[in-house]
Structure formats: C-alpha cells, structure tokens
Protein backbone atom coordinates (compact mmCIF):
# COMPACT_ATOMS: atom_id res chain seq x y z
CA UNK A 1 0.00 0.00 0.00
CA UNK A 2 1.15 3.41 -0.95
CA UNK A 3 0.57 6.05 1.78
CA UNK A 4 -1.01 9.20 0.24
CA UNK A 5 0.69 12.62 0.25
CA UNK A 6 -1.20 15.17 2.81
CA UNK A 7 -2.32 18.23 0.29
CA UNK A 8 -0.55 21.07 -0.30
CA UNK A 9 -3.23 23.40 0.46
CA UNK A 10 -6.68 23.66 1.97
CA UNK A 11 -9.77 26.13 0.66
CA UNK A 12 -13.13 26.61 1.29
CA UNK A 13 -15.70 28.51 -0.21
CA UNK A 14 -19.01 30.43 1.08
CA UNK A 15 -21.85 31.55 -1.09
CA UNK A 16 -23.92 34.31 0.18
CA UNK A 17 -27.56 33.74 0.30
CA UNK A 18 -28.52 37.03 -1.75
CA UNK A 19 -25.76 39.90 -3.16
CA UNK A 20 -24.63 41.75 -0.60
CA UNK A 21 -23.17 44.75 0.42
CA UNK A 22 -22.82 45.00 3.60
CA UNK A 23 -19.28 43.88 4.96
CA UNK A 24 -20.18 43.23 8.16
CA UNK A 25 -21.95 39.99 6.50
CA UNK A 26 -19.31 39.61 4.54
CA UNK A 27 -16.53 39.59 7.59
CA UNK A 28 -18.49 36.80 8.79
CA UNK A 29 -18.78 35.12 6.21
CA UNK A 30 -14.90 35.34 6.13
CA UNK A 31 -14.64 34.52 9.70
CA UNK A 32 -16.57 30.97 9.22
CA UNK A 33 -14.25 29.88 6.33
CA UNK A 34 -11.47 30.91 8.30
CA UNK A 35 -12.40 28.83 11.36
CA UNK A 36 -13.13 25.59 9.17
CA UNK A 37 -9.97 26.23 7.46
CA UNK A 38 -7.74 26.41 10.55
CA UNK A 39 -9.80 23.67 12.44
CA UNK A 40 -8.80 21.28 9.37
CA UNK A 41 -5.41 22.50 9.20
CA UNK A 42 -5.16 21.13 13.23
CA UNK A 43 -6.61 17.70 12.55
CA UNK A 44 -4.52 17.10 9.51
CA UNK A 45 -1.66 18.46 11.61
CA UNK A 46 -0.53 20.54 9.12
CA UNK A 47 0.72 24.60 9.54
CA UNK A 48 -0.25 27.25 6.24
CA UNK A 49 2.62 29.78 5.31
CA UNK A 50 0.09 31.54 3.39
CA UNK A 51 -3.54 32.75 3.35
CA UNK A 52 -5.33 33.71 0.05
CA UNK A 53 -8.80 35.29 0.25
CA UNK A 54 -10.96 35.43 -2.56
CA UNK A 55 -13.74 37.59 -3.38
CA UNK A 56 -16.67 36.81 -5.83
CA UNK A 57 -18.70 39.03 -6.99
CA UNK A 58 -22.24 39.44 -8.22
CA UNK A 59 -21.11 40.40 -12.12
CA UNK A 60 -19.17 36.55 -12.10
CA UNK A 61 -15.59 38.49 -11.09
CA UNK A 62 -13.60 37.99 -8.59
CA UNK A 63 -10.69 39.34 -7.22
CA UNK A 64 -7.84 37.19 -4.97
CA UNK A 65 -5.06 38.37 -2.48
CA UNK A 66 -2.64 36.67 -0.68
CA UNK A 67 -0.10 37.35 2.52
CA UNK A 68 2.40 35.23 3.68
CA UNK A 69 2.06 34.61 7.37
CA UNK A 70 4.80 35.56 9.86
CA UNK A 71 5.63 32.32 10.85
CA UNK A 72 3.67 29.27 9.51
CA UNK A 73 0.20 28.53 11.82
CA UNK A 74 -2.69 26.96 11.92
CA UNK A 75 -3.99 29.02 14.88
CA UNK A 76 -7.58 30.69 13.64
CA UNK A 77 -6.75 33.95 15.51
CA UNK A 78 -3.30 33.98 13.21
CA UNK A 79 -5.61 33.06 10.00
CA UNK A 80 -8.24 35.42 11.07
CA UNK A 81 -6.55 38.69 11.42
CA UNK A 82 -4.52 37.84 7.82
CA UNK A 83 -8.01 37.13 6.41
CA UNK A 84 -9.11 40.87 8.69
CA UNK A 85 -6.14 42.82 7.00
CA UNK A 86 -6.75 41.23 2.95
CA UNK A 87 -10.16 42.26 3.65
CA UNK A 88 -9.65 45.68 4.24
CA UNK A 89 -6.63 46.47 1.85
CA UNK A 90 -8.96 45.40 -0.42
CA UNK A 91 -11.29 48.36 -0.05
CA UNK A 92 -14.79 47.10 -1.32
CA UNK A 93 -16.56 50.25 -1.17
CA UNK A 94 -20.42 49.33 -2.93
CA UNK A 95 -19.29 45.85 -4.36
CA UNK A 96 -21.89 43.43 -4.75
CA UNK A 97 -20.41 40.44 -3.22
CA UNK A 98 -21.84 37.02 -3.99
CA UNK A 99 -18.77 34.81 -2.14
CA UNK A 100 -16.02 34.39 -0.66
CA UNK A 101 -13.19 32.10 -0.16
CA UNK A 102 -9.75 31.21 2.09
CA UNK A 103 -7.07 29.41 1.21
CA UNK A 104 -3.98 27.42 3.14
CA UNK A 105 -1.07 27.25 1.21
CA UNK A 106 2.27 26.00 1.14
CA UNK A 107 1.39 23.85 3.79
CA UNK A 108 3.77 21.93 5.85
CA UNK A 109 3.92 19.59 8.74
CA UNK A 110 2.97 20.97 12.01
CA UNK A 111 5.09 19.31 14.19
CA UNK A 112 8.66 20.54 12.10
CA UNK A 113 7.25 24.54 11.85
CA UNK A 114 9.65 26.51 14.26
CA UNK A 115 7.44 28.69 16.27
CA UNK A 116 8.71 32.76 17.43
CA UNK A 117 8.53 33.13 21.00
CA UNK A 118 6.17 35.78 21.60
CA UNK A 119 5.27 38.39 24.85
CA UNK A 120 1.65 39.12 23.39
CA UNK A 121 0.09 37.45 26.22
CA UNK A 122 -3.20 37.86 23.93
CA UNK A 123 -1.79 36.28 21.33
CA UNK A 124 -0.51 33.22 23.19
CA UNK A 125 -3.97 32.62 25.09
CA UNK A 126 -5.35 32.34 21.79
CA UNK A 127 -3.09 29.84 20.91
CA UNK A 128 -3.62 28.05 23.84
CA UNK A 129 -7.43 27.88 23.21
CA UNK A 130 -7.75 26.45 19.84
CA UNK A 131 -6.72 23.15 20.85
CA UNK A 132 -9.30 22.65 23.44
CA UNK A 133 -12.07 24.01 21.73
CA UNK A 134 -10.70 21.38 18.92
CA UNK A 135 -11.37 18.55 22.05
CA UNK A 136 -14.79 20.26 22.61
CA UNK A 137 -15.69 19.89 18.86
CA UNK A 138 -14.74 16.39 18.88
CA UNK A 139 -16.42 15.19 21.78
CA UNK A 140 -19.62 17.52 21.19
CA UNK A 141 -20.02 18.20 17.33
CA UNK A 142 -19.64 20.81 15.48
CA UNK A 143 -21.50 23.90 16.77
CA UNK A 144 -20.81 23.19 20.40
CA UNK A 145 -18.56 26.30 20.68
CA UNK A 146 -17.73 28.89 18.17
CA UNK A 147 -16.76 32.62 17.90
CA UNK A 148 -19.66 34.92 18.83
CA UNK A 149 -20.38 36.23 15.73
CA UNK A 150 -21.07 33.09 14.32
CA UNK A 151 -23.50 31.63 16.91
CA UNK A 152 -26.74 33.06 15.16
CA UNK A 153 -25.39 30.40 12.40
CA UNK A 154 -24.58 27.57 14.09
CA UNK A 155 -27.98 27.27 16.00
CA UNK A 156 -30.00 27.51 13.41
CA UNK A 157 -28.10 25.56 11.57
C-alpha cells in the first residue's frame, strides 16, 4: 500500500444567500471559512505559510489576495486577522459580493514549523485555546462552541 501525500493546500468557499453589500456579513462570512480552514489544518496536523482570500462578486468576477504569514500557523486567531487585514486592503466600497473564499497554502507539517517566542500574552492565550475548543468539537459536534459572531449560524443551523 502506498501512503497518500497530505495536500498542499486547503480552501473553502461560502456563497452568500442574496448579493450583498454589507461587509459586516461579509466579515463573517470570512470569519466561518477561516475557522473551518484552521480547524482542518489542526486535525490534519498541518501549519499554512500563506492565506489567500478570494472575493466573488455578483457580475461573475472575482478578485484574490494573498499574505504570507509571519511564521507558519494553523492558529484561527493567526488566520483570522490575515483574512481581517486582505479584507480591508482590499477596499470594497459598494461591491456586490456574492462569495467568498480562504485558502492554506504552502502547507507543511505541524510538528517541524519553528514557532517565534512571543510576549503578546493575547496572542498566546489564543493559541492556547484552539486546541481545546478542537477537544470540545470532537467530543460535542460541530456547533458546540464557536466565535460569537457566528453563533446566530450555528444554532440555526
């Protein structure tokens, strides 16, 4: 038996319900691919050393930017405020948006990626959370805790 090759990037993408302005929607809509993304990242036990989001947009364009991480992570806070920052340097101003998308890429093992030591106490709780609200998600389901702006989704889900 051949053992397969883990891939070389994750994505996921997120249609919107109805054209949308508003980015507050659209940050959330962001935010839930990015917390799928980095959640799969963990149990493959891989680390991204970049992050492309994609835009899609009501005319059938779209529009892609990508930022290579600091250090390689699969942390959602680390993914989230990469995703935050391509969001905003893109400058939709009165875009119809239809989607959106996130991509891992140039993915590597988790368990070789040299980590910075860091004194943003913030920072390092963060890091310290994803893995147990990984164990909550596997013992509970998916839903059982997420990031408050998603929780309207996830219960009605």
């Amino acid at each position: 038996m051949v053992a397969t090759a883990l891939p070389q990037s994750i994505s996921l993408q997120r249609g919107l319900d109805a054209d949308t302005l508003g980015p507050d929607l659209i940050s959330r809509e962001i935010l839930h691919a990015v917390v799928d993304v980095a959640h799969q990242l963990r149990e493959r036990g891989q680390v991204a050393r970049v992050l492309t989001l994609g835009i899609a947009f009501a005319g059938g364009s779209s529009v892609s930017r990508s930022r290579t991480l600091r250090e390689p992570s699969a942390y959602t806070d680390d993914l989230r405020l990469a995703a935050a920052e391509l969001f905003e340097r893109m400058g939709l101003q009165r875009a119809r948006v239809r989607g959106v998308s996130v991509r891992a890429e140039q993915l590597s093992g988790a368990e070789g990626a040299s980590v910075q030591l860091s004194l943003d106490l913030e920072r390092e709780a963060g890091h310290r959370l994803d893995p147990v609200v990984d164990q909550v998600i596997a013992r509970f389901g998916p839903g059982a805790v997420t990031w408050a702006p998603l929780a309207h989704r996830r219960r009605s889900a």
